[in-house]
mmCIF file of C-alpha atoms in Angstrom:
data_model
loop_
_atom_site.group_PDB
_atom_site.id
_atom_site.type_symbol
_atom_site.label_atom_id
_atom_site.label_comp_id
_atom_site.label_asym_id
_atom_site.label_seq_id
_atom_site.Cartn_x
_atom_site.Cartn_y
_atom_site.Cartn_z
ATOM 1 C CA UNK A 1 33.465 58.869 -5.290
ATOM 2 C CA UNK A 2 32.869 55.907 -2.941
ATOM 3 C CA UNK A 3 33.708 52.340 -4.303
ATOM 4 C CA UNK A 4 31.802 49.714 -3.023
ATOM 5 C CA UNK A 5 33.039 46.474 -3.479
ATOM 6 C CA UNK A 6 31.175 43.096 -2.315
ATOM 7 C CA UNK A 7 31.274 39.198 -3.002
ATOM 8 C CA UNK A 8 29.994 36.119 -1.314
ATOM 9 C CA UNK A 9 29.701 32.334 -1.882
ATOM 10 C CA UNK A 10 27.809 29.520 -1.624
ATOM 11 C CA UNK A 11 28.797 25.905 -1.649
ATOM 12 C CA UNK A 12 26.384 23.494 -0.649
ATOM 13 C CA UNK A 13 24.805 20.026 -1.259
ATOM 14 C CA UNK A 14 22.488 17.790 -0.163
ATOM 15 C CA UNK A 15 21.511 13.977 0.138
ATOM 16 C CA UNK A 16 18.162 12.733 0.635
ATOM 17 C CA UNK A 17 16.976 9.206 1.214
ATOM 18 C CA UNK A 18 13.755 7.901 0.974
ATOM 19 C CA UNK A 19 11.952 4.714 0.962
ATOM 20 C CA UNK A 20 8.237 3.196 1.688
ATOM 21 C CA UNK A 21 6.449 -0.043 2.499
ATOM 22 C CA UNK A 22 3.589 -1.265 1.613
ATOM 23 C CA UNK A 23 1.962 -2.915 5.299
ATOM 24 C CA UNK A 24 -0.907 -4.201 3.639
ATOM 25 C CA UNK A 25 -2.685 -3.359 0.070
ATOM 26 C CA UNK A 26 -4.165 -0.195 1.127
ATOM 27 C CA UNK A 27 -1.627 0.947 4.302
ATOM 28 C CA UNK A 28 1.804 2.491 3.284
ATOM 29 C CA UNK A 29 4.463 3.827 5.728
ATOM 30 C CA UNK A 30 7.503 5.732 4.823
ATOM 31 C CA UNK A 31 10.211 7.927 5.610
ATOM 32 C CA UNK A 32 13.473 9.503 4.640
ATOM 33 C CA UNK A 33 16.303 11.494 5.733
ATOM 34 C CA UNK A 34 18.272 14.747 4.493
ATOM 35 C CA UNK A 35 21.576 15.616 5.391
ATOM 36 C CA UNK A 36 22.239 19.224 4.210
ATOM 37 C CA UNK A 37 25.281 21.063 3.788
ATOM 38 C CA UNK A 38 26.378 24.845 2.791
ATOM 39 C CA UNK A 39 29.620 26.272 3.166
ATOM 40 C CA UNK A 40 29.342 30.122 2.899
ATOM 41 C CA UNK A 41 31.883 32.786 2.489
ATOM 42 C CA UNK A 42 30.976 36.543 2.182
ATOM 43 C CA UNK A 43 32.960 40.102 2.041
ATOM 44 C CA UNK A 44 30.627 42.961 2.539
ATOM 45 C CA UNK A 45 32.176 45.443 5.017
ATOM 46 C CA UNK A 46 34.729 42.227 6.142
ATOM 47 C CA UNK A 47 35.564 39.351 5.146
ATOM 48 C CA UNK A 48 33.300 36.391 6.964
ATOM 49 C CA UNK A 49 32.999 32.608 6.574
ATOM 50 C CA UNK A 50 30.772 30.072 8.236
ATOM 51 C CA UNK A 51 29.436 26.275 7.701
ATOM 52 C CA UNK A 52 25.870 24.658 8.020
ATOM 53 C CA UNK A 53 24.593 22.038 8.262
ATOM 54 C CA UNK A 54 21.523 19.957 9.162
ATOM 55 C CA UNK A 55 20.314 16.851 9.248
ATOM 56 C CA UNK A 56 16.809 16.211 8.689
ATOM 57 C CA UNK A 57 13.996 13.097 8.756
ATOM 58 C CA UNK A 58 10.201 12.938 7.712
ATOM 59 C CA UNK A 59 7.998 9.824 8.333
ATOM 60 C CA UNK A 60 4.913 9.634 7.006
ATOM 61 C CA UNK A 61 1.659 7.328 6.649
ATOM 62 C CA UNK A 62 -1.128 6.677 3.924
ATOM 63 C CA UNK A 63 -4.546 4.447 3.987
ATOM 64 C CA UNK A 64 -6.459 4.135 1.192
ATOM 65 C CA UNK A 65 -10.009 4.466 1.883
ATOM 66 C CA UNK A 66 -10.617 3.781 -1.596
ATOM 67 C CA UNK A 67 -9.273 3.267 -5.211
ATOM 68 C CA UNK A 68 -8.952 6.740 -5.676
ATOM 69 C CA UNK A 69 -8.760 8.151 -2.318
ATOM 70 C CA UNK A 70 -6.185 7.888 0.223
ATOM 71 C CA UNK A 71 -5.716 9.969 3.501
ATOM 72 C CA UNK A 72 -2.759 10.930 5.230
ATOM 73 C CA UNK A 73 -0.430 11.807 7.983
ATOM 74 C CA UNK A 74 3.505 13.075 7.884
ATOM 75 C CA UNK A 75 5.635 14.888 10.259
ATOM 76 C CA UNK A 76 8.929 16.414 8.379
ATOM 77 C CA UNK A 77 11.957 18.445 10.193
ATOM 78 C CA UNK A 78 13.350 21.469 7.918
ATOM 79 C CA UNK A 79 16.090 23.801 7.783
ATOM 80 C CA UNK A 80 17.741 26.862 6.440
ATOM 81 C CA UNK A 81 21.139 27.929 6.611
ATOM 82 C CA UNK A 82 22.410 31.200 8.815
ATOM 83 C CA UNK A 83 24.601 33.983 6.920
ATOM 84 C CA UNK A 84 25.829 37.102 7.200
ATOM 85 C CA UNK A 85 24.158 40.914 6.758
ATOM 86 C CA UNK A 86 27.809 42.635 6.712
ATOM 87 C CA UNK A 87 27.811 46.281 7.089
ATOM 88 C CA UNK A 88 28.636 45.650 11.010
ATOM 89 C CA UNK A 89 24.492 44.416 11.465
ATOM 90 C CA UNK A 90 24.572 41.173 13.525
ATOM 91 C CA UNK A 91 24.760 37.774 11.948
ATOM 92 C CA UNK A 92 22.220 35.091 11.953
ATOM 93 C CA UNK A 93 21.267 31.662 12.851
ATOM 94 C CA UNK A 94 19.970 29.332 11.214
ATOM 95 C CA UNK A 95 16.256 28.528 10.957
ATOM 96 C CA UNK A 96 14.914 25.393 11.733
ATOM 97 C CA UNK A 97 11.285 23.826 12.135
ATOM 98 C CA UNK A 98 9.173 20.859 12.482
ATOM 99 C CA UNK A 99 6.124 20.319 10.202
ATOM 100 C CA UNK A 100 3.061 18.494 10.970
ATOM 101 C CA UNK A 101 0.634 17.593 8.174
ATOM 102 C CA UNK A 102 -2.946 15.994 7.656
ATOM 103 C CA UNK A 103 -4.897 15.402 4.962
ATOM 104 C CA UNK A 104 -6.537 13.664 2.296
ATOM 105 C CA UNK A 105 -6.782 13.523 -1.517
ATOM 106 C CA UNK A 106 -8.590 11.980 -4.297
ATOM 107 C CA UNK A 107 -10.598 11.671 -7.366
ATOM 108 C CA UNK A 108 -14.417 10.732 -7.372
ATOM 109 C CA UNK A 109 -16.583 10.025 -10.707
ATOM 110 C CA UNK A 110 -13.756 8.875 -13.241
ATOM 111 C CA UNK A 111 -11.847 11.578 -12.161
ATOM 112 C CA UNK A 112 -14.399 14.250 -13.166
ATOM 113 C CA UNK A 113 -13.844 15.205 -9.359
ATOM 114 C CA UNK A 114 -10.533 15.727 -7.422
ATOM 115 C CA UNK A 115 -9.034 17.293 -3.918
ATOM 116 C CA UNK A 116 -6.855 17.859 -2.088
ATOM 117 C CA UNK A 117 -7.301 19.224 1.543
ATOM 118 C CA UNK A 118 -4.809 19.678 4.437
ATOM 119 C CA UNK A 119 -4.764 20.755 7.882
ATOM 120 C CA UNK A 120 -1.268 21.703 9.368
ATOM 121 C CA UNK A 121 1.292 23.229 11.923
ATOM 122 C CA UNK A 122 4.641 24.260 11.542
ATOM 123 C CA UNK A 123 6.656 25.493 14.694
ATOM 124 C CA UNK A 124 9.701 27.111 14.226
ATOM 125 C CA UNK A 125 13.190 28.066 15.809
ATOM 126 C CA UNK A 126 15.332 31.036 15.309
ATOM 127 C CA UNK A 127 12.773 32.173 12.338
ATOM 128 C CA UNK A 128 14.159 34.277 9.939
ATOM 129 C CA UNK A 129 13.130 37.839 8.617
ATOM 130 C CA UNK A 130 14.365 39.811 6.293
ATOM 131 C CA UNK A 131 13.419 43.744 5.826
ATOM 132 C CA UNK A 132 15.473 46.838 5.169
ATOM 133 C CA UNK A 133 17.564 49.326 7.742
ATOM 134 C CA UNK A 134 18.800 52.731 7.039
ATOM 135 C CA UNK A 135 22.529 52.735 7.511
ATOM 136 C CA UNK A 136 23.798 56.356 8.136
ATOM 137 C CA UNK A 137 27.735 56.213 6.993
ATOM 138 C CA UNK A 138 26.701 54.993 3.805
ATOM 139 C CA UNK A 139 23.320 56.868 3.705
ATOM 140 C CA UNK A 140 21.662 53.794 2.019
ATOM 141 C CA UNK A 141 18.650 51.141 3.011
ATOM 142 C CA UNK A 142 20.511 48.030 3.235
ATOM 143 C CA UNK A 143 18.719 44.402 3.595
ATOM 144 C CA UNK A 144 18.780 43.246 7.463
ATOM 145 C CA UNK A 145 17.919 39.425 8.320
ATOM 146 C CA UNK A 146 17.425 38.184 11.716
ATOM 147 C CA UNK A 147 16.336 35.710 13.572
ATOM 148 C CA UNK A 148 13.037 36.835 15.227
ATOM 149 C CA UNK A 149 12.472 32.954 17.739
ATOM 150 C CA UNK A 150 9.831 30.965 17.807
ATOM 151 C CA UNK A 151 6.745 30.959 15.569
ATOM 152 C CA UNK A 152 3.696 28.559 15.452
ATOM 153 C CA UNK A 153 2.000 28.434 12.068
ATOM 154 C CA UNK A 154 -0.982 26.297 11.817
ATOM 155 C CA UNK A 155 -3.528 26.315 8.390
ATOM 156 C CA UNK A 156 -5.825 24.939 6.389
ATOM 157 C CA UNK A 157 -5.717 24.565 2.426
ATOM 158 C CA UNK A 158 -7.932 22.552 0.076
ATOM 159 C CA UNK A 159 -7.904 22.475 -3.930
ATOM 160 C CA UNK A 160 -10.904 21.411 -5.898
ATOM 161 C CA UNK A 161 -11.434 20.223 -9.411
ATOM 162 C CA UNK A 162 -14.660 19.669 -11.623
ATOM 163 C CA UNK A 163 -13.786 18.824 -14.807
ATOM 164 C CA UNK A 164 -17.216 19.630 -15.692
ATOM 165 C CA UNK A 165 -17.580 18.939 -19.512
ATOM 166 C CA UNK A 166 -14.813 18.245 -21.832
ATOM 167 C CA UNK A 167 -14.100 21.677 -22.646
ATOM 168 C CA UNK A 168 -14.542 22.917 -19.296
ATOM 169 C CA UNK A 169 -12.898 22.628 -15.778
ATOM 170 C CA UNK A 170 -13.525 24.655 -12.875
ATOM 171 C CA UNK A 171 -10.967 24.756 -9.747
ATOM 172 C CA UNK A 172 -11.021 26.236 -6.891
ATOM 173 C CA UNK A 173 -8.111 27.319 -4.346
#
């Protein structure tokens, strides 16, 4: 009989930061900062140990056209820490990207009407990907990430509401 025998840890925190001003009655600006920590220790086939970190800002800024409407603009930097497959598969890096969003959202006739649409791109570094490789010695799929480089994401998403009686709302995705 084969004993198998694994553990691994995680210790991590985070701060975050975050504050706005108002330029004029319908023009905010605003940003914030996250510093990001994990400390992670695992013992698959050996024993392994590493540290991340990351620190990482967003800025954004918001008119509103109207009451109930506002439009917008934000550019955020994100992160996710590295690790450790074990099993003698290569380690990875961690992932990192930068995220730029526009869009706008509102409510129209007393709030009987509301979106929310968004155009963005995310680029990332040292994406990661996780699937499964066979591993002979132990004749078992085991689950492989890696880091796969860079990756350009860019999208579109909207959500509508009609709240069109007061039993009934339709919404759309």
């Amino acid at each position: 009989d084969a004993v198998y025998t694994a553990a691994n840890s995680s210790d991590s925190y985070s701060l975050y930061v975050d504050a706005s001003y108002k330029l004029t009655d319908r023009l905010e600006i605003g940003g914030g900062v996250r510093y990001f920590h994990d400390e992670q220790a695992q013992f698959l086939s050996v024993a392994e140990a590493g540290d991340f970190e990351s620190v990482d800002p967003r800025g954004y800024v918001s008119f509103a056209v109207a009451p109930d409407v506002n439009i917008y603009a934000s550019v955020s930097k994100g992160f996710r820490s590295g690790g450790f497959n074990g099993f003698g598969l290569p380690n990875y890096q961690p992932e990192t990207l930068i995220n730029y969003e526009i869009g706008a959202k509102g409510a129209l006739n007393d709030g009987r009407f509301t979106f929310d649409v968004a155009a963005y791109k995310s680029d990332y570094s040292d994406m990661l990907r996780r699937g499964l490789v066979f591993i002979p010695a132990t004749a078992a799929f085991v689950s492989l990430t890696s880091n796969i480089g860079s990756v350009e994401v860019q999208g579109f998403e909207a959500a509508f509401s009609w709240r069109a009686t007061d039993n009934l709302t339709l919404r759309a995705t």
